Coordinates of C-alpha atoms in Angstrom, one line a residue:
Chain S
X5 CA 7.8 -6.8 -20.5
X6 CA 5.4 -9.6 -21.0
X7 CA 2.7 -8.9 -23.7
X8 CA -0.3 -10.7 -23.8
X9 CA -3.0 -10.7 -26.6
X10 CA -6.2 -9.8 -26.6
X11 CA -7.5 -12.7 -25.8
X12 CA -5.0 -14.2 -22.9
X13 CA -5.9 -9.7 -21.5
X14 CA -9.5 -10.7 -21.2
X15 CA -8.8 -14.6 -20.0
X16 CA -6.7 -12.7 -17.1
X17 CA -9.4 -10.5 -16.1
X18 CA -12.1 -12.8 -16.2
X19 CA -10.0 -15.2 -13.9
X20 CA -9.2 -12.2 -11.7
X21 CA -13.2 -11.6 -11.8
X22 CA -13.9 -15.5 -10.9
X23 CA -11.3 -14.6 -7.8
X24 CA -13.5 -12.4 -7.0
X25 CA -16.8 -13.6 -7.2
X26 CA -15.7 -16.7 -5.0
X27 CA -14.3 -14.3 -2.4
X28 CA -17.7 -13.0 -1.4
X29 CA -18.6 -16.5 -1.3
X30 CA -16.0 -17.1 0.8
X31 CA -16.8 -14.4 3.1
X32 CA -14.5 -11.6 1.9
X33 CA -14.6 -8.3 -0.2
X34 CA -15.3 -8.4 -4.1
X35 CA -12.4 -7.6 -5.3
X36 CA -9.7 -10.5 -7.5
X37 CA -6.4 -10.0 -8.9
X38 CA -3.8 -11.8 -10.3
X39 CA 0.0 -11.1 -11.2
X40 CA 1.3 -12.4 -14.2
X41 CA 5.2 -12.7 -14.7
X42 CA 7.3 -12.6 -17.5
X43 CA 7.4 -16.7 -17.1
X44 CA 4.0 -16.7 -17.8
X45 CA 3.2 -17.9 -14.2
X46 CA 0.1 -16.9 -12.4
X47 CA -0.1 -15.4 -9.1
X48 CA -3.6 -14.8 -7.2
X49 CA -4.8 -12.5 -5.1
X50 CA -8.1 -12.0 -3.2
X51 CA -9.3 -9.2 -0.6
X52 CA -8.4 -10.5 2.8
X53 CA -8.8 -7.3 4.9
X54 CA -12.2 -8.9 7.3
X55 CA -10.4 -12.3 7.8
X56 CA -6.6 -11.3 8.1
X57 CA -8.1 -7.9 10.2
X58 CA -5.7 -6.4 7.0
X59 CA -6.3 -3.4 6.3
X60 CA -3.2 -3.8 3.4
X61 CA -4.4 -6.7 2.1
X62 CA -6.2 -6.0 -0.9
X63 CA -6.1 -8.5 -3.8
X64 CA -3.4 -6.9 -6.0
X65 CA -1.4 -6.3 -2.6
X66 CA -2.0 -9.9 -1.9
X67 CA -0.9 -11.1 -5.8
X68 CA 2.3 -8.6 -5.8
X69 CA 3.4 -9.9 -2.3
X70 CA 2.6 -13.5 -3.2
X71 CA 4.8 -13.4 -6.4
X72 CA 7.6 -11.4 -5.0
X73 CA 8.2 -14.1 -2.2
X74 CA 7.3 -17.0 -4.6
X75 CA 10.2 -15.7 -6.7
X76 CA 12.1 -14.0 -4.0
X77 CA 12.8 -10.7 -5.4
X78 CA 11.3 -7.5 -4.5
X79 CA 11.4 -6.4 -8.1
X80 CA 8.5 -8.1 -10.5
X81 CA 9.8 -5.7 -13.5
X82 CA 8.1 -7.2 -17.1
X83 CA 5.2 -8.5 -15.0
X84 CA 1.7 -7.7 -15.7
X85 CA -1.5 -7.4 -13.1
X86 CA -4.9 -7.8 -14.0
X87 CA -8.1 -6.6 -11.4
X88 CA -11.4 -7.8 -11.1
X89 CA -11.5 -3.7 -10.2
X90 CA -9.5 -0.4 -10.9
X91 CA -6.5 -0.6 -8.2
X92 CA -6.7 1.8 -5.6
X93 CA -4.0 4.4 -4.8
X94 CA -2.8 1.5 -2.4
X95 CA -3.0 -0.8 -4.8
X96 CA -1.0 1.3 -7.4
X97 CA 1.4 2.4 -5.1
X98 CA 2.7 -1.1 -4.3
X99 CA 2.6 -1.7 -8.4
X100 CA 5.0 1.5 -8.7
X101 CA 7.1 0.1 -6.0
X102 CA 7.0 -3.1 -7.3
X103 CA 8.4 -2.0 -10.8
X104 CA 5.3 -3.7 -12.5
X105 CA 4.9 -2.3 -15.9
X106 CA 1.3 -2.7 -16.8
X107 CA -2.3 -3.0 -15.0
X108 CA -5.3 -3.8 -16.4
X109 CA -8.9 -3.7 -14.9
X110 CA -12.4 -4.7 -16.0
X111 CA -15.0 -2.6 -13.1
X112 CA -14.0 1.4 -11.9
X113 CA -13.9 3.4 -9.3
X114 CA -17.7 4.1 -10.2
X115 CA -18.5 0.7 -9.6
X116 CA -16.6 0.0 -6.3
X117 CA -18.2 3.3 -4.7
X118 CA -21.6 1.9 -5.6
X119 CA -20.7 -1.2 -3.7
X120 CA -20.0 0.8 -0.9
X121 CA -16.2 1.2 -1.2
X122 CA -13.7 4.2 -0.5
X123 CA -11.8 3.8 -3.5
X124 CA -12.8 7.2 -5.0
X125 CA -12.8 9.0 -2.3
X126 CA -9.4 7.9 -1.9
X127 CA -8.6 9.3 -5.0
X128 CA -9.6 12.7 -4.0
X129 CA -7.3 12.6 -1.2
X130 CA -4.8 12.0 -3.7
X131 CA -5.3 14.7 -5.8
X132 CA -5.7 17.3 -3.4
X133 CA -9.2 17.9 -3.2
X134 CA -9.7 16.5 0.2
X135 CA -6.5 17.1 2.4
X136 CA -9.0 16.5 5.5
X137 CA -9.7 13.1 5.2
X138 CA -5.6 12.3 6.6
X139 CA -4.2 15.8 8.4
X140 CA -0.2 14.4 8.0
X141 CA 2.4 17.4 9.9
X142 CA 6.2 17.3 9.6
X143 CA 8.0 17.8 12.4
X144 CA 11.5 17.9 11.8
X145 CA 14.0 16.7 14.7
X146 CA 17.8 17.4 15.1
X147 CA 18.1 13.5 14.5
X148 CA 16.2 13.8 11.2
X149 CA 18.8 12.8 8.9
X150 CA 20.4 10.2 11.0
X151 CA 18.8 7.3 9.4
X152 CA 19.7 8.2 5.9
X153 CA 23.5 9.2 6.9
X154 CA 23.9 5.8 8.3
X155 CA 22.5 4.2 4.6
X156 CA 24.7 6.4 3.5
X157 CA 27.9 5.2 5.2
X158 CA 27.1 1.7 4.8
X159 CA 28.8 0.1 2.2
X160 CA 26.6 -3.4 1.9
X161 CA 23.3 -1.4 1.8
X162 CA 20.8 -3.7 -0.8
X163 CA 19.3 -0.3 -2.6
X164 CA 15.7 -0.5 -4.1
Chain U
X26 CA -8.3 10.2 18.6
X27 CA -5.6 9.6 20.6
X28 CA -4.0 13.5 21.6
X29 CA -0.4 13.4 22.3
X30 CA 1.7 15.9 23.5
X31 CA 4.7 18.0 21.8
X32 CA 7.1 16.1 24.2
X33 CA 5.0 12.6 23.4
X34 CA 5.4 13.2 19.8
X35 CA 8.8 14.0 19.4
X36 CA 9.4 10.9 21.4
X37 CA 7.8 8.5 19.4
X38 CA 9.3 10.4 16.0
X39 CA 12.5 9.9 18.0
X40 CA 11.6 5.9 19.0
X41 CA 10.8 5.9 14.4
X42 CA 14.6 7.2 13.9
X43 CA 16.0 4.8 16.2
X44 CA 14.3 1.9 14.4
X45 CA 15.2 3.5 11.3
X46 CA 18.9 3.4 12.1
X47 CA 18.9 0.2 13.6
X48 CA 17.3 -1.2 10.4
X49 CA 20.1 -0.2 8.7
X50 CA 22.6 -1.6 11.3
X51 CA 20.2 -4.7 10.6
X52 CA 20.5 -5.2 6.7
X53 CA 17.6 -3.1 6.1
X54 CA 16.3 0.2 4.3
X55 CA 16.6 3.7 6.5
X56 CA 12.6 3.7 7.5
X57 CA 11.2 3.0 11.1
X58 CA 7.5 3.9 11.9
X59 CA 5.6 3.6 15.4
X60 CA 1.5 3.0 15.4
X61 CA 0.1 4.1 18.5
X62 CA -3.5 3.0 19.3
X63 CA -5.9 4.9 21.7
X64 CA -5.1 2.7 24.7
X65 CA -1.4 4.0 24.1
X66 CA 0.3 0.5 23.1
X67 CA 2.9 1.2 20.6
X68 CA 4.0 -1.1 18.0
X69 CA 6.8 -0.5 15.9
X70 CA 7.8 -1.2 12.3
X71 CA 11.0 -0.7 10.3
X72 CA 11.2 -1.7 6.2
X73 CA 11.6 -4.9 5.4
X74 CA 11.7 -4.9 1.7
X75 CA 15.0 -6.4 0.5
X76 CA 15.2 -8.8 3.5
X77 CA 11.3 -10.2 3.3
X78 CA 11.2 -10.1 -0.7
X79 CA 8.0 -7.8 0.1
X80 CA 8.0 -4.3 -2.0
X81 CA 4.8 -3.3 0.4
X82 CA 6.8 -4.4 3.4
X83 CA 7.7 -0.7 4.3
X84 CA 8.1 0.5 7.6
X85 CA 4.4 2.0 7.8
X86 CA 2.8 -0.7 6.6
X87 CA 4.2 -2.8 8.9
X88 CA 3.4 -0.9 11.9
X89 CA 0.1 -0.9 10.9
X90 CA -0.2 -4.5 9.7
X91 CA 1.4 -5.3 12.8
X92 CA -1.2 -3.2 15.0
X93 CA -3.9 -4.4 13.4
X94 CA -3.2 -8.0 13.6
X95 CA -2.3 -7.4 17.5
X96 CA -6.0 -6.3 18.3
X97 CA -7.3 -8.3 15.6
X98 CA -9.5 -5.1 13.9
X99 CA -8.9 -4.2 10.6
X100 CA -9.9 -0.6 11.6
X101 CA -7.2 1.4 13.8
X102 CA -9.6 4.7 14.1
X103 CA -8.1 6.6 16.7
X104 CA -4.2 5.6 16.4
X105 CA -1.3 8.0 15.6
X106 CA 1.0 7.0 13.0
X107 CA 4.8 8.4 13.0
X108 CA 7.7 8.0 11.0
X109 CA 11.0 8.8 10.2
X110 CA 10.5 9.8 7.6
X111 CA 7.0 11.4 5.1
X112 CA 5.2 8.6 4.0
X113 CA 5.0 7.4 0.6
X114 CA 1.6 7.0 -1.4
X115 CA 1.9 3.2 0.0
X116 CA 2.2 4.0 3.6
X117 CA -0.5 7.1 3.0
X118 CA -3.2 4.6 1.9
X119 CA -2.3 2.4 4.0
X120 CA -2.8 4.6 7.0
X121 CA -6.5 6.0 5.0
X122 CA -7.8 2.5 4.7
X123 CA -6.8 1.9 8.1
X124 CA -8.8 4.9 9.6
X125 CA -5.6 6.3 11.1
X126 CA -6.8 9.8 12.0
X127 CA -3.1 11.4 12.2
X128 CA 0.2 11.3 11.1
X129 CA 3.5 13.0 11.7
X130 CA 6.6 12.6 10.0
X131 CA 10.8 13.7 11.0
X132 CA 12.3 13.5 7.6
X133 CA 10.4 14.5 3.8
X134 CA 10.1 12.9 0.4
X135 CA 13.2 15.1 -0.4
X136 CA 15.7 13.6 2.1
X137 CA 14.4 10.6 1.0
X138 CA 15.0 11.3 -3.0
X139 CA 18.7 12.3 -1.6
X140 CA 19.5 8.7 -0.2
X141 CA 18.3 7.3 -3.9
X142 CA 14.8 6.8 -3.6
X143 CA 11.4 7.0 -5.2
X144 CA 8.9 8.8 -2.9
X145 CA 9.1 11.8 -4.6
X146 CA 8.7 10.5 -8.1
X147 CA 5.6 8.4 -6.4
X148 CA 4.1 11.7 -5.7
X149 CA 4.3 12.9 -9.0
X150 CA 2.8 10.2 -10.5
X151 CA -0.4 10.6 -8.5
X152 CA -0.5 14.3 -8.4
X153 CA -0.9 13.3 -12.5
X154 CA 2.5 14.6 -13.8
X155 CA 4.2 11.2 -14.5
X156 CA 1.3 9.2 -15.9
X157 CA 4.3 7.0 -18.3
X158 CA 5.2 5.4 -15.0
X159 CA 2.4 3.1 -14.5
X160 CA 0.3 2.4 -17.8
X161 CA -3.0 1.7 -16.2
X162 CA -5.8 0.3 -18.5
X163 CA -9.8 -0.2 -18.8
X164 CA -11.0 -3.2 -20.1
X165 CA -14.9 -3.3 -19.3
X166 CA -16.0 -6.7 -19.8
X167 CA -19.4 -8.5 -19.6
X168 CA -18.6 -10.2 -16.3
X169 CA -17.1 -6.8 -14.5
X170 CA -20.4 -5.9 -12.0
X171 CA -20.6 -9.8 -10.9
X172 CA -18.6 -9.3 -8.1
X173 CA -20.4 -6.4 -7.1
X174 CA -23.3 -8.0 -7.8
X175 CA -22.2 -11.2 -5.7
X176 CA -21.3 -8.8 -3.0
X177 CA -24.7 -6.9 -2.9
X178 CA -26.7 -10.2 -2.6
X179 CA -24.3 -11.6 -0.1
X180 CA -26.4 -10.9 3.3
X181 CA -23.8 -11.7 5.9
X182 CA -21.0 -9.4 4.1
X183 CA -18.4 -7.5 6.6
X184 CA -18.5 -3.8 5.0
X185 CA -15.1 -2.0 6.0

């Protein structure tokens, strides 16, 4: 995995914080990220959920999708994202998923529910304390296990 | 919020598995989703991961960006979300920050773990028992509230 010093850390965050800074400016959320892989290139990311009507596209979503095509691969192992704000459980979900092996973050949770944001709350969800917010039932069908039997029995699956 | 009935919603799991398996047919992973909005449009998404270079690109998330971008609202309040399968921590957030008040699911985290793949772990990391998966840093700086800041002052913000 890439390691950066202290210095290029708080150069990162500070340019995800400039991201972010121009976004309101530019009429979206507060919120900057960029992706760092083991190359050393930069990819940016900047809340587009108003202007894309996104509701996924939250800077680090944005970086980590951004790099992934740029390099085409859905696997950004060794890379390294830095947020203008703690990551979500969206935004930490697609990090898991895509193998990245670090994050960084200057604002919290704290800071982004002062600014009006769900963040925290989300984290609650998360963690069990407020199963209401998302009522989610299984329902299992006799064709249930169809999909994965089929991944199963095909021999040029790309796994991930 | 949309209210569907038993035979509605074992249709629509059913429509999910078909696009799962068809996904697979297709080059793709063994995941199909369905959004329905309140006017009772469907729109359907299936995981696109390998094929798009896209590790958010999963079946969920599609639906939904999919949905959103169709009515051009970042806010799907109202809509029913199924899958083939339980959604991941991804496709969960996804479906909170998109205000999707329901969600059912065919197949669980477990028949997903048995095709080979990480839902389950996912789960563990945010229910706090895998913390080594995803080292996740603060790094409070002296620029970290400016986007908040920025955001605050910013008079003809769009809250979501």
């Amino acid at each position: 995995m890439s390691v950066h010093s202290d210095h290029q850390r708080d150069g990162y965050l500070n340019q995800a914080i400039r991201l972010a800074v121009q976004n309101v400016a530019d009429g979206g959320g507060p919120f900057g990220a960029v992706v760092v892989t083991p190359d050393g290139t930069v990819y940016e990311g900047v809340n587009r959920v108003t202007r894309d009507h996104d509701p996924t596209a939250h800077a680090e979503v944005v970086a980590i999708r951004r790099a992934a095509a740029a390099i085409r691969k859905f696997d950004l192992s060794g890379s390294v994202l830095y947020a203008s704000c703690e990551p979500c459980p969206l935004c930490l979900s697609a990090t898991l998923w895509a193998r990245i092996g670090r994050v960084y973050f200057a604002a919290d949770r704290h800071g982004a529910a002062r600014a009006g944001f769900d963040d925290a709350l989300f984290y609650e969800y998360f963690s069990g304390d407020r199963p209401e917010l998302l009522p989610v039932e299984h329902n299992e069908l006799a064709a249930s296990d169809e999909p994965f039997e089929a991944w199963r029995n095909h021999t040029r699956r790309t796994a991930y």
